[in-house]
C-alpha cells in the first residue's frame, strides 16, 4: 500500500494534461479517488521499469469507480503524476469491494 503525505500534490504538464479524455475522465475527476477513504492502492510490479509505478482503485465524488495508474515525482517523491485513469472493469471491482 502507498502512504500519501498530506496534502497530496498533483503534477500536471503538457505531457499528461487532458490525456485521459479518451477514457471519458477529466483531470480534476482523476484526482478525486486519491481522497476516497476506501481506496485500494498497490505497486504496479508489471509496469515498474525505469520508474516505480502504482495502481489505485477509488471512487469519485459522483461515485464513479476509477482505475488509476500513477507514479510519484519530485525530489522527495511528493507529487502524484497520473499516467492513466479509466473506469474499472468487472474483474477489478472485486479488489475495491474486498
Coordinates of N, CA, C and O in Angstrom, one line a residue:
X1 N 0.8 -1.2 0.0 CA 0.0 0.0 0.0 C 0.9 1.2 0.0 O 1.9 1.3 0.7
X2 N 0.5 2.2 -0.7 CA 1.2 3.5 -0.8 C 0.7 4.4 0.3 O -0.5 4.5 0.5
X3 N 1.6 5.1 1.0 CA 1.2 6.0 2.0 C 1.4 7.4 1.5 O 2.5 7.8 1.0
X4 N 0.4 8.2 1.5 CA 0.4 9.6 0.9 C 0.6 10.5 2.1 O -0.1 10.4 3.1
X5 N 1.5 11.4 1.9 CA 1.7 12.5 2.9 C 0.6 13.6 2.5 O 0.2 13.7 1.4
X6 N 0.1 14.3 3.5 CA -0.9 15.3 3.3 C -0.2 16.6 3.2 O 0.7 16.9 3.9
X7 N -0.6 17.5 2.4 CA -1.6 17.4 1.3 C -1.0 16.7 0.1 O 0.2 16.8 -0.1
X8 N -1.8 16.1 -0.7 CA -1.4 15.5 -1.9 C -1.3 16.5 -3.0 O -2.1 17.4 -3.1
X9 N -0.1 16.5 -3.7 CA 0.1 17.5 -4.8 C 0.1 16.7 -6.1 O 0.8 15.6 -6.1
X10 N -0.5 17.2 -7.1 CA -0.5 16.6 -8.4 C 0.4 17.3 -9.4 O 0.5 18.5 -9.4
X11 N 1.0 16.5 -10.2 CA 2.0 17.0 -11.2 C 1.3 16.9 -12.6 O 1.1 15.9 -13.2
X12 N 0.8 18.1 -13.1 CA 0.2 18.2 -14.4 C 1.1 19.0 -15.3 O 1.5 20.1 -14.9
X13 N 1.4 18.6 -16.5 CA 2.1 19.4 -17.5 C 1.6 19.0 -18.9 O 0.6 18.1 -19.0
X14 N 2.2 19.5 -19.9 CA 1.7 19.2 -21.3 C 1.7 17.7 -21.7 O 1.1 17.3 -22.6
X15 N 2.6 17.0 -21.0 CA 2.7 15.6 -21.2 C 1.5 14.7 -20.7 O 1.3 13.6 -21.2
X16 N 0.8 15.2 -19.7 CA -0.3 14.4 -19.2 C -1.6 15.1 -19.0 O -2.6 14.5 -18.7
X17 N -1.7 16.4 -19.3 CA -2.9 17.2 -19.2 C -3.9 16.7 -20.3 O -3.5 16.6 -21.5
X18 N -5.1 16.4 -19.9 CA -6.1 16.0 -20.9 C -5.9 14.6 -21.5 O -6.7 14.2 -22.4
X19 N -5.0 13.9 -21.1 CA -4.6 12.6 -21.6 C -5.7 11.6 -21.5 O -5.9 10.7 -22.3
X20 N -6.5 11.7 -20.4 CA -7.5 10.7 -20.1 C -8.9 11.0 -20.6 O -9.8 10.2 -20.4
X21 N -9.0 12.0 -21.4 CA -10.3 12.3 -22.0 C -10.8 11.2 -22.9 O -11.9 11.0 -23.1
X22 N -9.8 10.5 -23.5 CA -10.1 9.3 -24.4 C -10.9 8.3 -23.6 O -11.6 7.5 -24.2
X23 N -10.7 8.2 -22.3 CA -11.5 7.3 -21.4 C -12.7 8.0 -20.8 O -13.3 7.4 -19.9
X24 N -12.9 9.2 -21.1 CA -14.0 10.0 -20.5 C -13.8 10.5 -19.1 O -14.7 10.7 -18.4
X25 N -12.5 10.7 -18.8 CA -12.1 11.1 -17.4 C -11.4 12.4 -17.6 O -10.3 12.5 -18.2
X26 N -11.9 13.5 -16.9 CA -11.1 14.7 -17.0 C -10.1 14.8 -15.8 O -10.1 14.0 -14.9
X27 N -9.1 15.7 -15.9 CA -8.0 15.7 -15.0 C -8.5 15.9 -13.5 O -8.0 15.2 -12.6
X28 N -9.4 16.8 -13.3 CA -9.9 17.0 -11.9 C -10.5 15.8 -11.3 O -10.3 15.4 -10.2
X29 N -11.4 15.1 -12.1 CA -12.0 13.9 -11.6 C -11.0 12.8 -11.3 O -11.2 12.0 -10.4
X30 N -10.0 12.7 -12.1 CA -9.0 11.7 -11.9 C -8.2 11.9 -10.6 O -7.6 10.9 -10.0
X31 N -8.2 13.1 -10.0 CA -7.6 13.3 -8.7 C -8.5 12.8 -7.5 O -8.0 12.5 -6.5
X32 N -9.8 12.8 -7.7 CA -10.7 12.6 -6.6 C -10.6 11.2 -5.9 O -10.7 11.2 -4.7
X33 N -10.3 10.1 -6.6 CA -10.2 8.8 -5.9 C -9.0 8.8 -4.9 O -9.0 8.0 -4.0
X34 N -8.0 9.7 -5.0 CA -6.9 9.7 -4.1 C -7.4 10.1 -2.7 O -6.7 9.9 -1.7
X35 N -8.6 10.7 -2.6 CA -9.1 11.2 -1.3 C -10.3 10.2 -0.8 O -10.9 10.5 0.2
X36 N -10.5 9.2 -1.6 CA -11.5 8.2 -1.2 C -11.0 7.4 0.0 O -9.9 6.8 -0.1
X37 N -11.7 7.4 1.1 CA -11.2 6.7 2.3 C -11.1 5.2 2.1 O -10.4 4.5 2.9
X38 N -11.9 4.6 1.2 CA -11.8 3.2 0.9 C -10.9 2.8 -0.3 O -11.0 1.7 -0.8
X39 N -10.1 3.7 -0.8 CA -9.3 3.5 -1.9 C -8.4 2.3 -1.7 O -8.0 2.0 -0.5
X40 N -8.0 1.6 -2.8 CA -7.1 0.5 -2.7 C -5.9 0.9 -3.6 O -6.1 1.2 -4.8
X41 N -4.7 0.8 -3.1 CA -3.5 1.1 -3.9 C -2.4 0.1 -3.7 O -2.3 -0.5 -2.6
X42 N -1.7 -0.2 -4.7 CA -0.6 -1.1 -4.7 C 0.5 -0.8 -5.7 O 0.2 0.0 -6.7
X43 N 1.6 -1.3 -5.5 CA 2.7 -1.2 -6.5 C 2.3 -1.9 -7.8 O 1.8 -3.0 -7.7
X44 N 2.6 -1.3 -8.9 CA 2.4 -2.0 -10.2 C 3.7 -2.7 -10.6 O 4.6 -2.1 -11.3
X45 N 3.8 -3.9 -10.2 CA 5.1 -4.6 -10.5 C 5.3 -4.9 -11.9 O 6.5 -4.9 -12.4
X46 N 4.3 -5.0 -12.7 CA 4.4 -5.3 -14.1 C 4.9 -4.2 -14.9 O 5.8 -4.3 -15.8
X47 N 4.5 -2.9 -14.6 CA 4.8 -1.8 -15.4 C 5.9 -0.9 -14.7 O 6.2 0.2 -15.2
X48 N 6.5 -1.3 -13.6 CA 7.5 -0.6 -13.0 C 8.9 -0.9 -13.6 O 9.4 -2.0 -13.4
X49 N 9.3 -0.1 -14.5 CA 10.6 -0.3 -15.2 C 11.6 0.8 -14.8 O 12.2 0.7 -13.8
X50 N 11.6 1.8 -15.6 CA 12.5 3.0 -15.3 C 12.1 3.7 -14.1 O 12.9 4.3 -13.4
X51 N 10.8 3.7 -13.8 CA 10.3 4.4 -12.6 C 9.3 3.5 -11.9 O 8.6 2.6 -12.5
X52 N 9.2 3.6 -10.6 CA 8.2 2.9 -9.8 C 6.8 3.4 -10.1 O 6.5 4.6 -10.1
X53 N 5.9 2.4 -10.5 CA 4.5 2.8 -10.8 C 3.6 2.1 -9.8 O 3.9 1.1 -9.2
X54 N 2.4 2.8 -9.6 CA 1.4 2.3 -8.7 C 0.0 2.3 -9.4 O -0.2 2.9 -10.4
X55 N -0.9 1.5 -8.8 CA -2.3 1.4 -9.2 C -3.2 1.8 -8.1 O -2.9 1.4 -6.9
X56 N -4.2 2.6 -8.3 CA -5.1 3.0 -7.3 C -6.5 2.7 -7.8 O -6.9 3.1 -9.0
X57 N -7.4 2.1 -7.0 CA -8.8 2.0 -7.3 C -9.6 2.8 -6.3 O -9.3 2.7 -5.1
X58 N -10.4 3.7 -6.8 CA -11.2 4.5 -5.9 C -12.4 5.2 -6.5 O -12.5 5.2 -7.8
X59 N -13.2 5.8 -5.7 CA -14.4 6.4 -6.2 C -14.3 7.9 -6.3 O -13.6 8.6 -5.5
X60 N -15.0 8.5 -7.3 CA -15.0 9.9 -7.4 C -16.2 10.5 -6.6 O -17.0 9.7 -6.0
X61 N -16.4 11.8 -6.6 CA -17.5 12.4 -5.9 C -18.8 11.9 -6.4 O -19.8 11.9 -5.7
X62 N -18.8 11.6 -7.7 CA -20.1 11.1 -8.3 C -20.2 9.6 -8.2 O -21.0 9.0 -9.0
X63 N -19.4 9.0 -7.4 CA -19.5 7.5 -7.1 C -19.0 6.7 -8.3 O -19.3 5.5 -8.4
X64 N -18.2 7.3 -9.2 CA -17.7 6.5 -10.3 C -16.4 5.8 -9.9 O -15.5 6.5 -9.3
X65 N -16.3 4.5 -10.1 CA -15.1 3.8 -9.8 C -14.0 3.9 -10.9 O -14.3 3.6 -12.0
X66 N -12.8 4.4 -10.5 CA -11.8 4.5 -11.5 C -10.5 3.7 -11.1 O -10.2 3.4 -10.0
X67 N -9.9 3.3 -12.2 CA -8.6 2.6 -12.1 C -7.5 3.6 -12.5 O -7.6 4.1 -13.6
X68 N -6.6 3.9 -11.7 CA -5.6 4.9 -12.0 C -4.2 4.4 -11.9 O -3.8 3.7 -10.9
X69 N -3.4 4.6 -12.9 CA -2.0 4.3 -12.9 C -1.3 5.6 -12.7 O -1.6 6.6 -13.3
X70 N -0.3 5.5 -11.7 CA 0.4 6.8 -11.4 C 1.8 6.5 -10.9 O 2.2 5.3 -10.6
X71 N 2.6 7.5 -10.9 CA 4.0 7.4 -10.3 C 4.2 8.6 -9.4 O 3.3 9.5 -9.4
X72 N 5.2 8.6 -8.6 CA 5.5 9.7 -7.7 C 6.7 10.4 -8.2 O 7.7 9.8 -8.6
X73 N 6.6 11.8 -8.2 CA 7.7 12.6 -8.8 C 8.1 13.6 -7.7 O 7.5 13.8 -6.7
X74 N 9.2 14.4 -8.1 CA 9.7 15.4 -7.2 C 10.9 14.9 -6.4 O 11.2 13.7 -6.3
X75 N 11.6 15.8 -5.8 CA 12.8 15.5 -5.0 C 12.5 14.5 -3.9 O 13.3 13.6 -3.6
X76 N 11.4 14.7 -3.3 CA 11.0 13.8 -2.1 C 9.9 12.9 -2.5 O 9.2 12.4 -1.6
X77 N 9.6 12.7 -3.8 CA 8.5 11.8 -4.3 C 7.2 12.3 -3.6 O 6.4 11.5 -3.2
X78 N 7.0 13.6 -3.7 CA 5.8 14.2 -3.0 C 4.7 14.6 -4.0 O 3.6 14.9 -3.6
X79 N 5.0 14.4 -5.3 CA 4.0 14.8 -6.3 C 3.4 13.5 -7.0 O 4.2 12.7 -7.4
X80 N 2.1 13.5 -7.1 CA 1.5 12.4 -7.9 C 1.4 12.8 -9.3 O 0.8 13.8 -9.7
X81 N 1.9 11.9 -10.2 CA 1.8 12.1 -11.6 C 0.9 11.0 -12.2 O 1.3 9.8 -12.2
X82 N -0.3 11.4 -12.6 CA -1.3 10.4 -13.1 C -0.9 10.0 -14.5 O -0.7 10.9 -15.4
X83 N -0.7 8.7 -14.8 CA -0.3 8.2 -16.1 C -1.6 7.9 -16.9 O -1.7 8.2 -18.1
X84 N -2.5 7.3 -16.2 CA -3.8 6.8 -16.9 C -4.9 6.7 -15.9 O -4.7 6.3 -14.8
X85 N -6.1 7.1 -16.3 CA -7.3 7.0 -15.5 C -8.5 6.5 -16.4 O -8.7 7.0 -17.5
X86 N -9.2 5.5 -15.9 CA -10.3 4.9 -16.7 C -11.2 4.2 -15.7 O -10.9 4.1 -14.5
X87 N -12.4 3.9 -16.2 CA -13.4 3.2 -15.4 C -12.8 1.8 -15.1 O -12.2 1.2 -16.0
X88 N -13.1 1.3 -13.9 CA -12.6 -0.1 -13.6 C -13.5 -1.1 -14.3 O -14.7 -0.8 -14.5
X89 N -13.0 -2.3 -14.6 CA -13.8 -3.3 -15.2 C -14.4 -4.2 -14.2 O -14.1 -4.1 -13.0
X90 N -15.3 -5.1 -14.6 CA -16.0 -6.0 -13.7 C -15.0 -6.8 -12.9 O -15.3 -7.1 -11.7
X91 N -14.0 -7.3 -13.5 CA -13.0 -8.1 -12.7 C -12.3 -7.3 -11.6 O -12.0 -7.9 -10.6
X92 N -12.0 -6.1 -11.9 CA -11.3 -5.2 -10.9 C -12.2 -4.7 -9.7 O -11.7 -4.4 -8.7
X93 N -13.5 -4.7 -9.9 CA -14.5 -4.3 -8.9 C -14.2 -5.1 -7.6 O -14.3 -4.5 -6.5
X94 N -14.0 -6.4 -7.7 CA -13.8 -7.2 -6.5 C -12.7 -6.8 -5.7 O -12.7 -6.9 -4.4
X95 N -11.6 -6.2 -6.3 CA -10.5 -5.7 -5.5 C -10.8 -4.5 -4.7 O -10.3 -4.3 -3.6
X96 N -11.7 -3.7 -5.2 CA -12.1 -2.5 -4.5 C -13.1 -2.8 -3.3 O -13.0 -2.3 -2.3
X97 N -14.0 -3.8 -3.6 CA -15.0 -4.1 -2.6 C -14.6 -5.1 -1.5 O -15.3 -5.3 -0.5
X98 N -13.4 -5.7 -1.6 CA -12.9 -6.6 -0.6 C -12.7 -5.9 0.8 O -12.2 -4.8 0.9

